[in-house]
Short mmCIF file of C-alpha atoms in Angstrom, two decimals:
data_model
loop_
_atom_site.label_atom_id
_atom_site.label_comp_id
_atom_site.label_asym_id
_atom_site.label_seq_id
_atom_site.Cartn_x
_atom_site.Cartn_y
_atom_site.Cartn_z
CA UNK A 25 -1.50 1.42 13.58
CA UNK A 26 -0.73 -1.88 11.90
CA UNK A 27 -2.45 -3.52 8.99
CA UNK A 28 -4.89 -5.97 10.53
CA UNK A 29 -4.06 -9.66 10.05
CA UNK A 30 -6.33 -11.94 8.10
CA UNK A 31 -9.04 -13.08 10.58
CA UNK A 32 -9.08 -16.51 8.97
CA UNK A 33 -5.38 -17.06 9.68
CA UNK A 34 -4.80 -20.16 11.82
CA UNK A 35 -1.38 -19.10 13.12
CA UNK A 36 -0.89 -17.13 16.32
CA UNK A 37 2.43 -15.57 15.37
CA UNK A 38 3.97 -13.26 12.80
CA UNK A 39 7.17 -14.04 10.95
CA UNK A 40 7.96 -10.33 10.91
CA UNK A 41 6.31 -7.32 12.55
CA UNK A 42 7.00 -3.66 11.79
CA UNK A 43 6.08 -1.02 14.34
CA UNK A 44 6.31 2.68 13.44
CA UNK A 45 9.42 2.10 11.30
CA UNK A 46 11.18 5.28 10.19
CA UNK A 47 14.28 5.66 8.04
CA UNK A 48 15.71 9.17 7.57
CA UNK A 49 18.77 10.09 5.54
CA UNK A 50 20.67 13.27 6.54
CA UNK A 51 21.06 16.17 4.11
CA UNK A 52 24.51 17.70 4.59
CA UNK A 53 25.51 21.14 3.39
CA UNK A 54 28.55 23.42 3.51
CA UNK A 55 32.25 22.80 3.92
CA UNK A 56 31.70 21.27 7.36
CA UNK A 57 28.91 19.02 6.05
CA UNK A 58 26.51 20.01 8.79
CA UNK A 59 23.11 18.30 8.79
CA UNK A 60 20.58 20.74 7.30
CA UNK A 61 17.62 18.37 7.19
CA UNK A 62 16.55 14.80 6.55
CA UNK A 63 15.01 12.88 3.68
CA UNK A 64 12.14 10.91 5.19
CA UNK A 65 12.33 7.81 3.04
CA UNK A 66 10.17 5.75 5.42
CA UNK A 67 8.07 7.66 7.92
CA UNK A 68 6.11 5.55 10.38
CA UNK A 69 5.13 2.22 8.77
CA UNK A 70 3.55 -0.69 10.66
CA UNK A 71 2.28 -4.07 9.48
CA UNK A 72 2.70 -7.81 10.12
CA UNK A 73 3.66 -10.71 7.84
CA UNK A 74 2.20 -14.11 8.77
CA UNK A 75 3.68 -17.52 7.91
CA UNK A 76 2.70 -18.64 4.42
CA UNK A 77 1.16 -15.32 3.31
CA UNK A 78 2.21 -12.72 0.76
CA UNK A 79 2.07 -9.03 1.67
CA UNK A 80 2.24 -6.79 -1.38
CA UNK A 81 3.94 -3.39 -0.99
CA UNK A 82 3.04 -1.00 -3.82
CA UNK A 83 3.49 2.66 -4.74
CA UNK A 84 5.22 4.99 -7.18
CA UNK A 85 8.97 5.18 -7.58
CA UNK A 86 10.45 7.09 -4.66
CA UNK A 87 7.71 6.23 -2.16
CA UNK A 88 10.12 4.27 0.07
CA UNK A 89 9.25 0.68 -0.90
CA UNK A 90 12.79 -0.58 -1.52
CA UNK A 91 14.18 1.25 1.52
CA UNK A 92 11.54 -0.42 3.67
CA UNK A 93 12.43 -3.79 2.14
CA UNK A 94 16.08 -3.32 3.12
CA UNK A 95 14.99 -2.37 6.66
CA UNK A 96 12.88 -5.54 6.85
CA UNK A 97 15.79 -7.70 5.69
CA UNK A 98 18.13 -6.10 8.23
CA UNK A 99 20.34 -4.60 5.52
CA UNK A 100 19.66 -1.05 6.72
CA UNK A 101 19.28 0.12 10.31
CA UNK A 102 16.05 1.95 11.10
CA UNK A 103 16.13 5.50 12.47
CA UNK A 104 13.14 4.99 14.76
CA UNK A 105 10.63 2.24 15.44
CA UNK A 106 11.44 -1.43 15.20
CA UNK A 107 11.39 -4.57 13.05
CA UNK A 108 10.58 -7.68 15.08
CA UNK A 109 11.18 -11.31 14.10
CA UNK A 110 9.03 -14.27 15.19
CA UNK A 111 6.57 -12.36 17.33
CA UNK A 112 3.56 -13.98 19.02
CA UNK A 113 0.19 -12.24 18.89
CA UNK A 114 0.35 -11.64 22.65
CA UNK A 115 3.72 -9.92 22.32
CA UNK A 116 2.43 -7.90 19.36
CA UNK A 117 -0.41 -6.58 21.51
CA UNK A 118 2.10 -5.63 24.20
CA UNK A 119 4.08 -3.62 21.64
CA UNK A 120 0.92 -1.72 20.70
CA UNK A 121 0.20 -0.53 24.23
CA UNK A 122 1.93 -2.55 26.93
CA UNK A 123 4.18 -1.51 29.78
CA UNK A 124 7.65 -0.16 28.99
CA UNK A 125 9.28 -3.11 30.76
CA UNK A 126 7.40 -5.56 28.53
CA UNK A 127 8.27 -3.61 25.39
CA UNK A 128 11.96 -3.63 26.42
CA UNK A 129 11.82 -7.41 27.04
CA UNK A 130 10.23 -8.05 23.66
CA UNK A 131 12.73 -5.77 21.93
CA UNK A 132 15.72 -7.57 23.44
CA UNK A 133 14.38 -10.97 22.34
CA UNK A 134 12.83 -10.18 18.96
CA UNK A 135 13.95 -6.80 17.60
CA UNK A 136 16.15 -7.40 14.56
CA UNK A 137 18.77 -4.75 15.36
CA UNK A 138 19.08 -6.06 18.95
CA UNK A 139 19.58 -9.73 18.13
CA UNK A 140 22.99 -11.25 18.89
CA UNK A 141 24.70 -14.60 18.58
CA UNK A 142 22.46 -17.60 17.79
CA UNK A 143 19.32 -15.41 17.65
CA UNK A 144 20.87 -13.17 15.00
CA UNK A 145 22.03 -16.16 12.95
CA UNK A 146 18.53 -17.63 13.16
CA UNK A 147 17.04 -14.41 11.80
CA UNK A 148 19.63 -14.13 9.04
CA UNK A 149 18.98 -17.62 7.73
CA UNK A 150 15.19 -17.20 7.93
CA UNK A 151 14.99 -13.83 6.14
CA UNK A 152 16.39 -13.79 2.60
CA UNK A 153 16.14 -11.23 -0.19
CA UNK A 154 15.80 -11.35 -3.97
CA UNK A 155 16.87 -8.07 -5.57
CA UNK A 156 15.48 -6.34 -8.64
CA UNK A 157 18.73 -6.42 -10.61
CA UNK A 158 19.79 -10.06 -10.67
CA UNK A 159 22.99 -9.28 -12.59
CA UNK A 160 24.16 -6.78 -9.95
CA UNK A 161 23.27 -9.09 -7.04
CA UNK A 162 25.23 -12.07 -8.41
CA UNK A 163 29.03 -11.89 -8.33
CA UNK A 164 30.08 -12.09 -12.01
CA UNK A 165 33.36 -13.86 -11.10
CA UNK A 166 31.70 -16.77 -9.29
CA UNK A 167 30.19 -19.94 -10.71
CA UNK A 168 26.56 -20.87 -10.03
CA UNK A 169 27.63 -23.73 -7.76
CA UNK A 170 29.47 -21.20 -5.58
CA UNK A 171 26.73 -18.56 -5.67
CA UNK A 172 23.92 -20.92 -4.65
CA UNK A 173 26.07 -23.02 -2.34
CA UNK A 174 27.63 -20.22 -0.32
CA UNK A 175 24.77 -19.96 2.26
CA UNK A 176 25.08 -23.72 2.83
CA UNK A 177 28.83 -23.40 3.46
CA UNK A 178 28.49 -20.34 5.71
CA UNK A 179 25.99 -22.14 7.96
CA UNK A 180 27.87 -25.48 7.74
CA UNK A 181 24.85 -27.17 6.19
CA UNK A 182 26.81 -29.12 3.58
CA UNK A 183 30.24 -29.55 1.99
CA UNK A 184 32.04 -31.39 -0.77
CA UNK A 185 29.94 -33.69 -2.95
CA UNK A 186 26.93 -33.27 -0.64
CA UNK A 187 27.00 -29.52 -1.22
CA UNK A 188 27.01 -30.01 -4.99
CA UNK A 189 23.99 -32.31 -4.80
CA UNK A 190 22.14 -29.85 -2.58
CA UNK A 191 22.82 -27.09 -5.14
CA UNK A 192 21.53 -29.33 -7.94
CA UNK A 193 18.33 -29.94 -5.96
CA UNK A 194 17.84 -26.20 -5.50
CA UNK A 195 18.44 -25.48 -9.17
CA UNK A 196 15.97 -28.17 -10.19
CA UNK A 197 13.35 -26.62 -7.93
CA UNK A 198 13.62 -23.36 -9.89
CA UNK A 199 13.63 -24.94 -13.34
CA UNK A 200 17.38 -25.22 -13.92
CA UNK A 201 19.67 -28.26 -13.63
CA UNK A 202 23.06 -29.88 -13.17
CA UNK A 203 24.25 -28.57 -16.54
CA UNK A 204 24.15 -25.01 -15.15
CA UNK A 205 26.46 -25.60 -12.18
CA UNK A 206 29.69 -24.43 -13.74
CA UNK A 207 28.55 -21.35 -15.62
CA UNK A 208 28.92 -17.67 -14.84
CA UNK A 209 25.97 -15.22 -14.42
CA UNK A 210 26.63 -13.49 -17.75
CA UNK A 211 25.99 -16.77 -19.55
CA UNK A 212 22.32 -16.74 -18.53
CA UNK A 213 19.27 -14.77 -19.60
CA UNK A 214 17.60 -12.33 -17.21
CA UNK A 215 14.92 -14.83 -16.24
CA UNK A 216 17.48 -17.56 -15.59
CA UNK A 217 19.59 -15.23 -13.43
CA UNK A 218 16.51 -14.41 -11.36
CA UNK A 219 15.91 -18.14 -10.92
CA UNK A 220 19.47 -18.47 -9.62
CA UNK A 221 18.80 -15.64 -7.14
CA UNK A 222 15.66 -17.43 -5.96
CA UNK A 223 17.56 -20.71 -5.60
CA UNK A 224 20.17 -18.96 -3.46
CA UNK A 225 17.42 -17.42 -1.31
CA UNK A 226 15.85 -20.87 -0.81
CA UNK A 227 19.11 -22.59 0.17
CA UNK A 228 18.59 -22.32 3.94
CA UNK A 229 14.83 -23.01 3.82
CA UNK A 230 13.88 -19.55 5.17
CA UNK A 231 10.51 -18.51 6.55
CA UNK A 232 10.45 -15.13 4.76
CA UNK A 233 11.75 -13.86 1.42
CA UNK A 234 11.76 -10.15 0.56
CA UNK A 235 11.14 -9.83 -3.18
CA UNK A 236 12.17 -6.37 -4.42
CA UNK A 237 10.68 -5.90 -7.91
CA UNK A 238 11.74 -9.45 -8.88
CA UNK A 239 10.07 -9.39 -12.31
CA UNK A 240 10.16 -5.71 -13.34
CA UNK A 241 13.20 -6.14 -15.63
CA UNK A 242 11.83 -9.27 -17.34
CA UNK A 243 9.70 -9.87 -20.42
CA UNK A 244 6.01 -10.51 -19.80
CA UNK A 245 6.21 -14.22 -20.64
CA UNK A 246 9.22 -14.67 -18.34
CA UNK A 247 7.44 -12.69 -15.61
CA UNK A 248 4.61 -15.21 -15.66
CA UNK A 249 7.06 -18.11 -15.31
CA UNK A 250 8.80 -16.51 -12.30
CA UNK A 251 5.50 -15.62 -10.60
CA UNK A 252 4.14 -19.13 -11.06
CA UNK A 253 7.42 -20.51 -9.71
CA UNK A 254 7.14 -18.31 -6.61
CA UNK A 255 3.56 -19.44 -6.07
CA UNK A 256 4.52 -23.11 -6.33
CA UNK A 257 7.47 -22.71 -3.96
CA UNK A 258 5.29 -20.90 -1.43
CA UNK A 259 2.78 -23.76 -1.38
CA UNK A 260 5.52 -26.38 -1.04
CA UNK A 261 7.50 -24.62 1.71
CA UNK A 262 4.88 -22.43 3.43
CA UNK A 263 7.01 -19.37 2.65
CA UNK A 264 6.05 -15.83 3.58
CA UNK A 265 6.74 -13.13 0.99
CA UNK A 266 7.07 -9.37 1.18
CA UNK A 267 6.44 -8.61 -2.50
CA UNK A 268 7.60 -5.10 -3.45
CA UNK A 269 6.38 -3.84 -6.82
CA UNK A 270 4.84 -0.96 -8.72
CA UNK A 271 2.84 -3.31 -10.97
CA UNK A 272 -0.71 -3.62 -9.67
CA UNK A 273 -1.60 -6.49 -11.99
CA UNK A 274 1.27 -8.52 -10.54
CA UNK A 275 0.43 -7.78 -6.91
CA UNK A 276 -3.24 -8.56 -7.53
CA UNK A 277 -2.17 -12.02 -8.67
CA UNK A 278 0.37 -12.61 -5.90
CA UNK A 279 -0.61 -10.86 -2.66
CA UNK A 280 -2.98 -11.92 0.11
CA UNK A 281 -2.81 -8.48 1.72
CA UNK A 282 -1.86 -5.14 0.20
CA UNK A 283 0.00 -2.16 1.68
CA UNK A 284 -0.07 1.02 -0.43
CA UNK A 285 2.69 3.56 0.28
CA UNK A 286 2.96 7.21 -0.68
CA UNK A 287 5.88 9.47 0.23
CA UNK A 288 7.13 7.22 3.04
CA UNK A 289 3.77 6.57 4.70
CA UNK A 290 1.05 3.94 4.41
CA UNK A 291 -1.92 5.38 2.51
CA UNK A 292 -4.08 2.25 2.71
CA UNK A 293 -3.83 -1.41 3.68
CA UNK A 294 -6.14 -4.41 3.66
CA UNK A 295 -7.01 -7.71 2.02
CA UNK A 296 -5.99 -7.44 -1.64
CA UNK A 297 -9.35 -8.44 -3.12
CA UNK A 298 -11.15 -5.92 -0.89
CA UNK A 299 -8.77 -3.08 -1.79
CA UNK A 300 -9.18 -3.71 -5.53
CA UNK A 301 -12.95 -4.02 -5.20
CA UNK A 302 -13.35 -0.73 -3.32
CA UNK A 303 -10.27 1.43 -2.64
CA UNK A 304 -10.66 3.69 0.41
CA UNK A 305 -7.92 6.20 -0.47
CA UNK A 306 -7.81 8.48 -3.56
CA UNK A 307 -4.17 7.53 -4.19
CA UNK A 308 -5.03 3.82 -4.39
CA UNK A 309 -7.87 4.60 -6.80
CA UNK A 310 -5.56 6.79 -8.92
CA UNK A 311 -2.98 3.99 -9.15
CA UNK A 312 -5.65 1.56 -10.32
CA UNK A 313 -7.09 3.99 -12.87
CA UNK A 314 -3.60 4.61 -14.26
CA UNK A 315 -3.28 0.94 -15.26
CA UNK A 316 -6.62 -0.59 -16.28
CA UNK A 317 -7.15 -4.15 -17.41
CA UNK A 318 -6.16 -4.64 -21.05
CA UNK A 319 -9.41 -6.48 -21.68
CA UNK A 320 -11.42 -3.40 -20.75
CA UNK A 321 -10.98 -1.25 -23.87
CA UNK A 322 -13.19 1.58 -22.61
CA UNK A 323 -11.24 1.87 -19.35
CA UNK A 324 -7.94 1.73 -21.24
CA UNK A 325 -9.00 4.65 -23.42
CA UNK A 326 -10.00 6.71 -20.37
CA UNK A 327 -6.90 5.82 -18.34
CA UNK A 328 -4.87 8.74 -17.12
CA UNK A 329 -1.76 9.02 -15.03
CA UNK A 330 -1.41 10.98 -11.83
CA UNK A 331 -0.92 14.69 -12.42
CA UNK A 332 1.82 16.67 -10.72
CA UNK A 333 5.11 15.53 -9.22
CA UNK A 334 5.86 13.76 -5.96
CA UNK A 335 6.70 16.43 -3.32
CA UNK A 336 10.12 16.70 -1.71
CA UNK A 337 10.47 13.90 0.89
CA UNK A 338 12.75 16.20 2.89
CA UNK A 339 9.74 18.49 3.49
CA UNK A 340 6.59 16.45 2.90
CA UNK A 341 3.20 18.21 2.84
CA UNK A 342 1.26 18.59 6.08
CA UNK A 343 -2.14 17.03 6.59
CA UNK A 344 -2.60 14.42 3.87
CA UNK A 345 0.63 14.01 1.91
CA UNK A 346 -1.30 13.29 -1.26
CA UNK A 347 -3.42 16.46 -1.20
CA UNK A 348 -1.16 18.36 -3.65
CA UNK A 349 -2.10 15.86 -6.40
CA UNK A 350 -5.46 14.59 -5.16
CA UNK A 351 -8.48 15.03 -7.49
CA UNK A 352 -10.90 15.06 -4.53
CA UNK A 353 -8.95 17.18 -2.03
CA UNK A 354 -10.89 19.23 0.54
CA UNK A 355 -10.05 22.39 2.56
CA UNK A 356 -9.24 20.09 5.50
CA UNK A 357 -6.49 18.17 3.68
CA UNK A 358 -3.64 20.39 4.87
CA UNK A 359 -2.95 23.31 2.50
CA UNK A 360 0.08 25.25 3.71
CA UNK A 361 2.69 27.89 2.93
CA UNK A 362 4.81 25.42 0.95
CA UNK A 363 1.91 24.99 -1.49
CA UNK A 364 2.21 28.70 -2.26
CA UNK A 365 5.99 28.42 -2.70
CA UNK A 366 5.48 25.52 -5.16
CA UNK A 367 3.17 27.80 -7.19
CA UNK A 368 5.90 30.44 -7.32
CA UNK A 369 8.28 27.93 -8.86
CA UNK A 370 5.82 27.33 -11.71
CA UNK A 371 5.70 31.03 -12.71
CA UNK A 372 8.72 32.21 -14.76
CA UNK A 373 10.69 34.90 -12.93
CA UNK A 374 8.39 35.13 -9.91
CA UNK A 375 10.33 32.81 -7.63
CA UNK A 376 13.57 34.66 -8.45
CA UNK A 377 12.02 37.93 -7.30
CA UNK A 378 11.14 36.48 -3.87
CA UNK A 379 13.51 38.07 -1.36
CA UNK A 380 12.35 36.44 1.87
CA UNK A 381 9.80 34.26 3.65
CA UNK A 382 8.89 35.01 7.27
CA UNK A 383 7.22 31.86 8.60
CA UNK A 384 4.98 32.02 11.65
CA UNK A 385 3.97 28.36 11.21
CA UNK A 386 3.55 25.83 8.41
CA UNK A 387 0.20 27.47 7.68
CA UNK A 388 1.01 31.18 8.09
CA UNK A 389 3.77 33.33 6.57
CA UNK A 390 4.70 36.67 5.01
CA UNK A 391 6.32 36.51 1.56
CA UNK A 392 8.39 39.57 0.63
CA UNK A 393 9.43 40.40 -2.96
CA UNK A 394 12.11 42.63 -4.45
CA UNK A 395 9.40 44.94 -5.85
CA UNK A 396 5.67 45.52 -5.55
CA UNK A 397 5.12 43.98 -8.97
CA UNK A 398 6.05 40.52 -7.71
CA UNK A 399 3.76 40.87 -4.70
CA UNK A 400 0.89 41.98 -6.92
CA UNK A 401 1.41 39.04 -9.29
CA UNK A 402 1.33 36.55 -6.41
CA UNK A 403 -1.83 38.12 -4.93
CA UNK A 404 -3.54 37.89 -8.32
CA UNK A 405 -2.47 34.25 -8.77
CA UNK A 406 -3.73 33.24 -5.31
CA UNK A 407 -7.12 34.78 -6.06
CA UNK A 408 -7.38 33.33 -9.58
CA UNK A 409 -8.67 30.09 -11.06
CA UNK A 410 -5.05 28.93 -11.47
CA UNK A 411 -5.21 27.87 -7.81
CA UNK A 412 -7.19 24.74 -6.85
CA UNK A 413 -10.65 25.60 -5.56
CA UNK A 414 -10.08 23.76 -2.28
CA UNK A 415 -6.78 25.56 -1.71
CA UNK A 416 -8.58 28.91 -2.02
CA UNK A 417 -11.32 27.63 0.31
CA UNK A 418 -8.69 26.70 2.92
CA UNK A 419 -7.16 30.19 2.82
CA UNK A 420 -8.19 32.29 5.83
CA UNK A 421 -6.21 35.33 4.74
CA UNK A 422 -4.56 36.49 1.50
CA UNK A 423 -3.56 40.15 1.66
CA UNK A 424 -0.86 42.43 0.27
CA UNK A 425 0.88 45.40 1.84
CA UNK A 426 3.54 46.96 -0.34
CA UNK A 427 6.10 44.30 -1.30
CA UNK A 428 4.74 41.72 1.19
CA UNK A 429 1.95 39.19 0.75
CA UNK A 430 0.49 37.65 3.90
CA UNK A 431 -1.05 34.19 3.58
CA UNK A 432 -2.74 32.05 6.21
CA UNK A 433 -4.41 28.67 5.78
CA UNK A 434 -6.61 26.63 8.06
CA UNK A 435 -4.32 24.70 10.41
CA UNK A 436 -4.80 20.92 10.48
CA UNK A 437 -3.09 17.90 12.04
CA UNK A 438 -1.40 15.21 9.96
CA UNK A 439 -3.96 12.69 8.71
CA UNK A 440 -3.74 9.45 10.67
CA UNK A 441 -4.46 5.90 9.60
CA UNK A 442 -7.98 4.95 10.67
CA UNK A 443 -9.99 1.75 10.48
CA UNK A 444 -12.39 2.04 7.54
CA UNK A 445 -13.90 -1.44 7.57
CA UNK A 446 -13.18 -5.06 8.42
CA UNK A 447 -9.40 -5.40 8.24
CA UNK A 448 -9.04 -2.11 6.31
CA UNK A 449 -7.11 1.03 7.23
CA UNK A 450 -6.67 4.25 5.26
CA UNK A 451 -5.27 7.75 5.81
CA UNK A 452 -7.89 10.06 4.31
CA UNK A 453 -10.26 12.74 5.66
CA UNK A 454 -13.01 11.52 3.30
CA UNK A 455 -15.38 8.64 3.94
CA UNK A 456 -14.67 5.60 1.74
CA UNK A 457 -17.95 6.17 -0.12
CA UNK A 458 -16.86 9.72 -1.00
CA UNK A 459 -13.54 8.43 -2.40
CA UNK A 460 -15.37 6.21 -4.88
CA UNK A 461 -17.52 8.99 -6.33
#
């Protein structure tokens, strides 16, 4: 399910469309480096980016934002799903439920990893990227005139004195000038280097720029300058931005629509102002509560970060992926055997005494210990207040026989993205009104 486009949009096409994009990285073990599993960095993400709009992509570190940005820019091949360039609304509807022959036709003409020849060159020049680390993304041995002018030379847009003048024009657009042409990246401040990266991205007048944490390494005052610059350039050139960040105050200022990611999946998406006014997913609300407005002293004093750690993306939780850290989790959120194993790891010595796990499913297993003492300790823990109330409520069986503890939880399906209002989608078993309580 894709994030719904702005109903007020006057365009009938998307610069870029993502459909069920997945990116898995293999986990290799042993001398033969056999694949033992996969890290699910991006796990089924869909949304559209319209001409002239900014889509904000937010979430904690490790949620898959930057990996998705590289997939969008064509720098990383997707494992499943597709990234489509310059897609009409009619073709987008065909992708979401059309005949296989139509989907194949659209893929051959618009799918980024299928483009060849002139079509591929057209995509490459119209989708540029600004990286988080401007120093690492600029070759330290090249002058600014070469760094900014290279796209123009590669696409035969300019040469000689004309190229130099084009580079000067680009530098002036980002607040630099002719005096900076023959300097190296290390001779600039962080903010100036990011301006050079933006100038290089603008060289071919692209339709879309992927901005991967473009201001996170900069001082607050410099951040404001870069954000204002990006806003001005967008208005002048009708640019579309995919703005990747963990800073909610920045994305609130920049983005028309917001996509919130958690552990490789979309937790919520919608118009930015609507999401901030009334988040429909507990994770979105937790992110906002973790960084209140500085003007609101009372909220700042009550601010608290998310408790717990992000689960292993190689084996993400079933049901709702956020349920292991969610303050309003329910028995239907997907408690499973792995939740018990995580509890073992928190008890000194108990995990080491575990000798085997016989899984019947993700929700049912027998855990065998080296001695009856370990089994007794686990049974006591699972029946104590140390376990979340909703986890105990989801348990259909907790019993011990000798050195073995049998556990069974209520089986659930993975939580799907559902429409929760005009242009809003969220992946939560609770009603939006319940989330806000």
